[in-house]
mmCIF file of C-alpha atoms and ligand atoms in Angstrom:
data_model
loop_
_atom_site.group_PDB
_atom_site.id
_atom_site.type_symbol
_atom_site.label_atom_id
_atom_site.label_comp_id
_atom_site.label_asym_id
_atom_site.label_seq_id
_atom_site.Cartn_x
_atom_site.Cartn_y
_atom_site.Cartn_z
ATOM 1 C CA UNK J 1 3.028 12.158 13.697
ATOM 2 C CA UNK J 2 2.566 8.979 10.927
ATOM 3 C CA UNK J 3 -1.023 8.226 9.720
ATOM 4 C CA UNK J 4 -3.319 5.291 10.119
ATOM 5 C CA UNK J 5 -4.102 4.631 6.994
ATOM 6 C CA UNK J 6 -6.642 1.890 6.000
ATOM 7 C CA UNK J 7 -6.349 1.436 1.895
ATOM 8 C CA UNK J 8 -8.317 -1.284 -0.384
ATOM 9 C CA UNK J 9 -6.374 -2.716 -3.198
ATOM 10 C CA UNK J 10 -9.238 -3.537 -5.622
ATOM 11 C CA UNK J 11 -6.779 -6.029 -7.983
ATOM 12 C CA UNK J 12 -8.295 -6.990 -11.284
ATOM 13 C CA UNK J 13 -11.682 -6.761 -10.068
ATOM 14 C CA UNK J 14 -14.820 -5.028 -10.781
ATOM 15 C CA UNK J 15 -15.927 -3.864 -13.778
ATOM 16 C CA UNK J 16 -16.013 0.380 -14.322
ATOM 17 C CA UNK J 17 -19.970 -0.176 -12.991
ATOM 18 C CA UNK J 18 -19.305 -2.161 -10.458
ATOM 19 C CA UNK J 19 -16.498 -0.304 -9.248
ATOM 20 C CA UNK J 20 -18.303 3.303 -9.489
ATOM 21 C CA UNK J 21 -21.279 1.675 -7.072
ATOM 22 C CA UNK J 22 -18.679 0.109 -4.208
ATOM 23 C CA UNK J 23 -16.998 3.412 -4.597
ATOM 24 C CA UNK J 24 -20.379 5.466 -3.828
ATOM 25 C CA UNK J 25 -21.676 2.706 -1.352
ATOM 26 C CA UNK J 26 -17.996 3.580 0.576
ATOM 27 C CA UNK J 27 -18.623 6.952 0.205
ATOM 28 C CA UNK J 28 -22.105 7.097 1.495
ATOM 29 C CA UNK J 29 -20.925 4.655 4.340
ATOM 30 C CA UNK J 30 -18.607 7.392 5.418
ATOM 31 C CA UNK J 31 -20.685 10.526 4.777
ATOM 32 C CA UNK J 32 -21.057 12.115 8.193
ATOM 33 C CA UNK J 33 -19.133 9.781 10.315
ATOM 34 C CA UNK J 34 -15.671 10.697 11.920
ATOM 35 C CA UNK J 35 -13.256 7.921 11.477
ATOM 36 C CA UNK J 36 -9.692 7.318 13.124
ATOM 37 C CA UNK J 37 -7.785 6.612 9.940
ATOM 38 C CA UNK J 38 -7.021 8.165 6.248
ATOM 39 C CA UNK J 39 -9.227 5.729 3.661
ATOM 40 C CA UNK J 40 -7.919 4.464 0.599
ATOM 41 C CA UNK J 41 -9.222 2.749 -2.862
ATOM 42 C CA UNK J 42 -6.621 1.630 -4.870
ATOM 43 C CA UNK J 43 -9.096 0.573 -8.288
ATOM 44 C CA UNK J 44 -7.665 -0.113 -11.754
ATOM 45 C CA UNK J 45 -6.661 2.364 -13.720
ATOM 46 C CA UNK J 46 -9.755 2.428 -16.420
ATOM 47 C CA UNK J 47 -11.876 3.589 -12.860
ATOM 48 C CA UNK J 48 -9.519 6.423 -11.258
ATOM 49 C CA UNK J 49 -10.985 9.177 -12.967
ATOM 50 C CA UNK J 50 -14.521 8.229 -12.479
ATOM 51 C CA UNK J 51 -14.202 6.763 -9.379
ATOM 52 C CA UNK J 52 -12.104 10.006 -8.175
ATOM 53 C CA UNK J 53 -15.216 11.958 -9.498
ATOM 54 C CA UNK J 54 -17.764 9.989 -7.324
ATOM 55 C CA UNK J 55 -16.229 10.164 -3.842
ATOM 56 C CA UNK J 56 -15.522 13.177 -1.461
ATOM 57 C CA UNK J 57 -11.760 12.895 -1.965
ATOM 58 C CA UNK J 58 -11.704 14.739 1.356
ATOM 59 C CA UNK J 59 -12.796 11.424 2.893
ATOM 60 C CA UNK J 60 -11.480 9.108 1.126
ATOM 61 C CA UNK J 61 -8.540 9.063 -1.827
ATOM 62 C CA UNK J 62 -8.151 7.315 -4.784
ATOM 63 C CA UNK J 63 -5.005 5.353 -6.170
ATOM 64 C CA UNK J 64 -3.674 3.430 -8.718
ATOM 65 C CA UNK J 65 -2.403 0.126 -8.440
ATOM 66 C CA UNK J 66 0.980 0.685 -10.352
ATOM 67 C CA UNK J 67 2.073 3.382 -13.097
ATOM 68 C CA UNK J 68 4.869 2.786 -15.955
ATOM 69 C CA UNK J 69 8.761 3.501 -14.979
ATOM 70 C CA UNK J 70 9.071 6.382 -17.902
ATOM 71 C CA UNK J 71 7.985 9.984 -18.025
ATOM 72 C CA UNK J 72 5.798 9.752 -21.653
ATOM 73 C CA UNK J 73 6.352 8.371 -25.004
ATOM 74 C CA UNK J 74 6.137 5.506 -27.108
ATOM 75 C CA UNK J 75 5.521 2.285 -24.784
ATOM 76 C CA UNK J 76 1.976 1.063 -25.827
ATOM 77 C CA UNK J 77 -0.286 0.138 -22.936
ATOM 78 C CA UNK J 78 2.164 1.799 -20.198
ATOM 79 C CA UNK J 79 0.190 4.241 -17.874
ATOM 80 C CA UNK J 80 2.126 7.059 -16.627
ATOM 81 C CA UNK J 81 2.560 8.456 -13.032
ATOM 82 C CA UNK J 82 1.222 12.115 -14.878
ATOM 83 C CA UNK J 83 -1.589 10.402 -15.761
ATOM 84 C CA UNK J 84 -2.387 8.814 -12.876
ATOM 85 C CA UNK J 85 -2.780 12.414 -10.980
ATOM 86 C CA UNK J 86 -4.113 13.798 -13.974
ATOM 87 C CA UNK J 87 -7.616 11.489 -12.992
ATOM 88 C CA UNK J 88 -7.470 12.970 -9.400
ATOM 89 C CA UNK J 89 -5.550 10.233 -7.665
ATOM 90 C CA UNK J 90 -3.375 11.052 -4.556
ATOM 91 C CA UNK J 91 -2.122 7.997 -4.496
ATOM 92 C CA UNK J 92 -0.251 4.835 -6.470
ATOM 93 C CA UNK J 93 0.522 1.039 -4.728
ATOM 94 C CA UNK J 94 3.888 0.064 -5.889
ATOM 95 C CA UNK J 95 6.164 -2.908 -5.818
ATOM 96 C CA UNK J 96 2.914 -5.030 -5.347
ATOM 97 C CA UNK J 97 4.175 -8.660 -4.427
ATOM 98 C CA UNK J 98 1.846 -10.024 -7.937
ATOM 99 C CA UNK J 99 3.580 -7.363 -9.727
ATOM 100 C CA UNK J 100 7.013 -8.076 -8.440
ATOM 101 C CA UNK J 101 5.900 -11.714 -9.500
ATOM 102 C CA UNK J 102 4.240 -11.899 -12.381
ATOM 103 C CA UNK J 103 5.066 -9.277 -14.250
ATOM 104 C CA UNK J 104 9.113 -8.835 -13.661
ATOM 105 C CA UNK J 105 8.781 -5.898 -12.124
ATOM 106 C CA UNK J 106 12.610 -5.165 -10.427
ATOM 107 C CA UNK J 107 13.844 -2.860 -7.683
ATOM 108 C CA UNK J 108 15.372 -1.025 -10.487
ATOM 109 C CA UNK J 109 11.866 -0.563 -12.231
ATOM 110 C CA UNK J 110 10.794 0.147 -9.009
ATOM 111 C CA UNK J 111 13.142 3.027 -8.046
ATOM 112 C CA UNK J 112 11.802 4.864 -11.450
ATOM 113 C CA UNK J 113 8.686 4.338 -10.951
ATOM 114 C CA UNK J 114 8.913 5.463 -7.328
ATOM 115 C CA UNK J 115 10.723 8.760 -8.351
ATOM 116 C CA UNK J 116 7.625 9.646 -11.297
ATOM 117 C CA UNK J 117 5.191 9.049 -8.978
ATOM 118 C CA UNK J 118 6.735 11.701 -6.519
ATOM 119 C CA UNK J 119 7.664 13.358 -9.407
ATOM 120 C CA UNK J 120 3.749 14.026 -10.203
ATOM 121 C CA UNK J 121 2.807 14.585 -6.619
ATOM 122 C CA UNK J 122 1.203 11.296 -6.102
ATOM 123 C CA UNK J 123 2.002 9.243 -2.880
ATOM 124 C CA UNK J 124 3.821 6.243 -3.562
ATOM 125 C CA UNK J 125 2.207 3.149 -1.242
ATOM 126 C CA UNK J 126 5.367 1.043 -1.192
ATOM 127 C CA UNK J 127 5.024 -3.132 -0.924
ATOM 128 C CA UNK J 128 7.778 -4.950 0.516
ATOM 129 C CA UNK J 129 7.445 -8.611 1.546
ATOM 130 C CA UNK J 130 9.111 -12.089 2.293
ATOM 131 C CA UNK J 131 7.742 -15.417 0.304
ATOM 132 C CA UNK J 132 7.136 -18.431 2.620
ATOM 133 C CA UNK J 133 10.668 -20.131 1.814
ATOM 134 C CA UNK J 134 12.826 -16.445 2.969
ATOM 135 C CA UNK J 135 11.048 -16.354 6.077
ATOM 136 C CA UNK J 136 11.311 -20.400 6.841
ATOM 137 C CA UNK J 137 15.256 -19.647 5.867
ATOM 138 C CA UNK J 138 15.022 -17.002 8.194
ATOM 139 C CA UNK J 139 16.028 -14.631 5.189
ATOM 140 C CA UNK J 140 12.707 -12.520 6.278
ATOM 141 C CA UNK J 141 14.465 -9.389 7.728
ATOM 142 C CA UNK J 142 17.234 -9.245 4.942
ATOM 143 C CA UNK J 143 14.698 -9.668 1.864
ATOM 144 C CA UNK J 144 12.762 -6.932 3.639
ATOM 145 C CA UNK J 145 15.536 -4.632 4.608
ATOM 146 C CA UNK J 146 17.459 -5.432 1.000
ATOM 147 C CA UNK J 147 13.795 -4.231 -0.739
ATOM 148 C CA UNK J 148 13.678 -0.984 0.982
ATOM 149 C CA UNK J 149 17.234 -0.220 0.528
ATOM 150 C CA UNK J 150 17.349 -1.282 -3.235
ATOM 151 C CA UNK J 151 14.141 1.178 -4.593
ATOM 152 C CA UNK J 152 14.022 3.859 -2.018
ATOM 153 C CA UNK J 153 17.110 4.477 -0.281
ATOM 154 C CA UNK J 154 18.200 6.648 -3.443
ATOM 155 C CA UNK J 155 15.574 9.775 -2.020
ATOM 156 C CA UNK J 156 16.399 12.506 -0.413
ATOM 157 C CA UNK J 157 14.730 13.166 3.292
ATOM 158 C CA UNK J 158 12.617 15.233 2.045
ATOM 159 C CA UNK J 159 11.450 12.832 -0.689
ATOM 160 C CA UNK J 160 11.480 9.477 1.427
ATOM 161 C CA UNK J 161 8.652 11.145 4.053
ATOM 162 C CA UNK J 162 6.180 11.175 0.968
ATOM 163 C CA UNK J 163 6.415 7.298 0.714
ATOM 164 C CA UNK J 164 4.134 5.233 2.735
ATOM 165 C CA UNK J 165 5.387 1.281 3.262
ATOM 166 C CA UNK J 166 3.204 -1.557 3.255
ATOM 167 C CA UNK J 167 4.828 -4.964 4.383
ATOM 168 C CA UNK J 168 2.964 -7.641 3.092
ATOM 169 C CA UNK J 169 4.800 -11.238 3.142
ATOM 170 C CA UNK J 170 3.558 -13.131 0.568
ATOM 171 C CA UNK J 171 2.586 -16.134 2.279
ATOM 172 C CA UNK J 172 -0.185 -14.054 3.918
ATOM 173 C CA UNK J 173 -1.973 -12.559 0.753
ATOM 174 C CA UNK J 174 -4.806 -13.732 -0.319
ATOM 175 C CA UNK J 175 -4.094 -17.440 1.304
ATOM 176 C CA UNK J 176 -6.341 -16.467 4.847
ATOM 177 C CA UNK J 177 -2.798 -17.354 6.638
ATOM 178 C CA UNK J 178 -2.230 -13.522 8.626
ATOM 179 C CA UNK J 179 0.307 -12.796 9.568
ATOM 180 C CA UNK J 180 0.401 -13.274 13.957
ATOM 181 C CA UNK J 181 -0.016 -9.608 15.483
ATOM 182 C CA UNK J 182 3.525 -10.499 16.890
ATOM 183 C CA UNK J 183 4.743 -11.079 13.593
ATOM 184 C CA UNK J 184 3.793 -8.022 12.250
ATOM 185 C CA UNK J 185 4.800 -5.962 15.213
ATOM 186 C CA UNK J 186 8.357 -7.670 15.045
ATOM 187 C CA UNK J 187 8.659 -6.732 11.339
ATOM 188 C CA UNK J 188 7.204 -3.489 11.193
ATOM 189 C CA UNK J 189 9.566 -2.376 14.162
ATOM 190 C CA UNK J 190 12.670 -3.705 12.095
ATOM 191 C CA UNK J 191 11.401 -2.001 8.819
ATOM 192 C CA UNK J 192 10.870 1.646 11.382
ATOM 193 C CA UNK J 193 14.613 0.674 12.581
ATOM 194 C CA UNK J 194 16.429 0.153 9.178
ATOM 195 C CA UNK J 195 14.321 3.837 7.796
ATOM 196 C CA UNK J 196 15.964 5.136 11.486
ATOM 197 C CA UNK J 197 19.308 4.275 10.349
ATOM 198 C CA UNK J 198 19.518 5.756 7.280
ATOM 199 C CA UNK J 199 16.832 8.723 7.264
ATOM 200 C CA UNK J 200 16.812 9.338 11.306
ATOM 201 C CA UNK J 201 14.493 9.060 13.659
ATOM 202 C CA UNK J 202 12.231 11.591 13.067
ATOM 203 C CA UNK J 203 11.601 10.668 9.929
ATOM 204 C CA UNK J 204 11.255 6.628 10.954
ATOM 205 C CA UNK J 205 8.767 7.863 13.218
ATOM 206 C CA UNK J 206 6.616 9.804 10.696
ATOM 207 C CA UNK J 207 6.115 6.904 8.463
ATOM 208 C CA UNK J 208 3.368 5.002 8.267
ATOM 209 C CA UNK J 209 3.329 1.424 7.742
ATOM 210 C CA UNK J 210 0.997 -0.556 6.453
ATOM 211 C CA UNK J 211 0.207 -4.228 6.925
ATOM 212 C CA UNK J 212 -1.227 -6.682 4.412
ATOM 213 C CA UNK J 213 -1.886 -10.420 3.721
ATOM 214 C CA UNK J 214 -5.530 -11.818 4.561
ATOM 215 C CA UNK J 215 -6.471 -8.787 6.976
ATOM 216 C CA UNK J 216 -10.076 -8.543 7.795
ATOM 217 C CA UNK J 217 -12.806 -7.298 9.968
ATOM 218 C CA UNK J 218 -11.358 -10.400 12.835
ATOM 219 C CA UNK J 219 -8.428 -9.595 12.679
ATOM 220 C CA UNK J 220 -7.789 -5.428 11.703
ATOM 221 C CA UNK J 221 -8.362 -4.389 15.687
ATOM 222 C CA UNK J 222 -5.397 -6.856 17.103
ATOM 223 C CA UNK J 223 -3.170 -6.132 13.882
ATOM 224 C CA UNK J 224 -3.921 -2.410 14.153
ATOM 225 C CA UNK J 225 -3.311 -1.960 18.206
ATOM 226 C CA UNK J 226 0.632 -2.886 17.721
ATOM 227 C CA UNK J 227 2.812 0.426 18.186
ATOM 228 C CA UNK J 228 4.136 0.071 14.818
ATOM 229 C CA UNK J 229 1.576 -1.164 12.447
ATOM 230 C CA UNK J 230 -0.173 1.978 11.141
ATOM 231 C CA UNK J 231 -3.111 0.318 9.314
ATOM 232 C CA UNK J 232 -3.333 -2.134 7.033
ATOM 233 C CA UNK J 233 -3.761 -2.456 2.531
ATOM 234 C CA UNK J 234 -6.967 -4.552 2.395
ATOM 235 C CA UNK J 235 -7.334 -7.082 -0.864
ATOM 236 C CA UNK J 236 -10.393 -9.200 -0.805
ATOM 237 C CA UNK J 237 -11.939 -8.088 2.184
ATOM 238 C CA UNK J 238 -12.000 -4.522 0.624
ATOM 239 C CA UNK J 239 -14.163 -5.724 -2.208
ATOM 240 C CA UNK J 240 -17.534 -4.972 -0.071
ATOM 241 C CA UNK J 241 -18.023 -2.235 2.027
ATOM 242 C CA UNK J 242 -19.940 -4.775 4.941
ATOM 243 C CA UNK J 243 -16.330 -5.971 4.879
ATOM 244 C CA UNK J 244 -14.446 -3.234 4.369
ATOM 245 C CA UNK J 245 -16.190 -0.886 7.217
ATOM 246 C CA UNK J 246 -15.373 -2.740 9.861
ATOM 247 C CA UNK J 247 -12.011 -2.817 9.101
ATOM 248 C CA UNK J 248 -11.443 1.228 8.787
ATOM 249 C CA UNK J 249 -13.828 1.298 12.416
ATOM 250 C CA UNK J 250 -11.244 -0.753 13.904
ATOM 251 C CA UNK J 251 -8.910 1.883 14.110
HETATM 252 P P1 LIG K 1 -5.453 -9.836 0.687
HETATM 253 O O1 LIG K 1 -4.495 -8.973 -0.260
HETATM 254 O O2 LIG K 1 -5.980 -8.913 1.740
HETATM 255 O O3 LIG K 1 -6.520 -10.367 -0.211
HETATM 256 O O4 LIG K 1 -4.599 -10.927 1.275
HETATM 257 C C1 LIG K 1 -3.683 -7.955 0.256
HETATM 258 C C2 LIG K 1 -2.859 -7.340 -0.847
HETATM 259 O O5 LIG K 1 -2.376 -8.080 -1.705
HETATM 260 O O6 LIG K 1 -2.670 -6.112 -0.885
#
């Protein structure tokens, strides 16, 4: 059966210092307690291997927040999926809506990227997501359904259970607008639907799938309670562990 997953997406924050003592504050927070859900830090890339050194990886994993769409080679300041699990990562967010956004990142891109990161074992954490005019055009479920098609639908079975989803419409990051528990419910069942149709059942079941966009310690237990929303990737209220606890206990 899927996963709750609860995962922080650090962004562009923290310095390597500052990042190392959230990472061992997390860690201590967790030492000894049972929780009801995988935990995640997704920190930038100059922390993985430090950061991946400082925690019980047991308890909680470690990924990147994006990886380059070619194996090796000459493409200065590109960080490969091999070197992402080469730092002890499990784990790498891709298709991140600010990615997507500002830095052209296509479902083309996407699908390489994607297929290197299973490639080197890591766990691709998958972000798929609406902006505010789609879902007042009511374009919400295509968008969605057309993002999932276009970078994953190319993977075997086999392949396509390694990927986690997060849906995060973009209206809801970082803005304190959440998305309603309905909301979430309604999409997340529609996303579990379309990965029915084309991978089966089975398979739809066995996925976990993430919400995100201004979840926090209020809101995690109502978001987390709906059948199909497996947990949730955490931006700014991951930045703290005062914040971030609560939002792993709610599961
Ligand atoms: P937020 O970010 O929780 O700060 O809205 C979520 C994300 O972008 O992953």
């Amino acid at each position: 059966m899927r996963k709750n997953i609860v995962a922080g997406n650090w962004k562009m924050n923290k310095n390597l210092q500052e990042g190392l003592e959230l990472a061992t504050e997390l860690n201590e927070a967790l030492k000894g307690k049972t929780v009801n859900c995988d935990v995640i830090i997704g920190t930038p890339f100059i922390h993985l291997a430090s950061v991946a050194k400082a925690v019980d990886l047991n308890k909680i994993g470690v990924a990147a927040q994006n990886c380059a769409d070619k194996e090796s080679g000459a493409y200065t300041g590109e960080v490969s999926a091999a070197m992402v699990a080469s730092t002890g990562a499990q784990y790498v967010i891709l298709g991140h809506s600010e990615r997507r956004a500002y830095y052209g990142e296509t479902a083309e891109t996407l699908k390489e990227k994607v297929k290197l990161a299973l490639a080197n074992g890591l766990t691709p954490i998958f972000c798929i997501g609406e902006v505010l005019e789609e879902r007042e055009a009511e374009k919400h479920f295509d968008v969605v359904k057309s993002q999932v098609e276009a970078s994953l639908f190319d993977l075997s079975a086999d392949d396509f259970s390694k990927v986690v989803l997060a849906y995060e419409p973009v209206w809801a990051i970082g803005t304190g607008k959440t998305a309603s528990p309905a909301q979430a419910q309604e999409m997340h069942a529609f996303i579990r639907a379309t990965l029915a149709e084309k991978y089966g059942q089975d398979i739809a079941n066995n996925t976990s799938i993430l919400y995100g966009g201004s979840a926090n310690a209020g809101n995690a237990k109502e978001l987390f309670s709906n059948p199909d929303v497996d947990g949730g990737l955490i931006g700014g209220a991951s930045l703290g562990v005062d914040k971030f606890m609560p939002i792993i206990e709610a599961f």
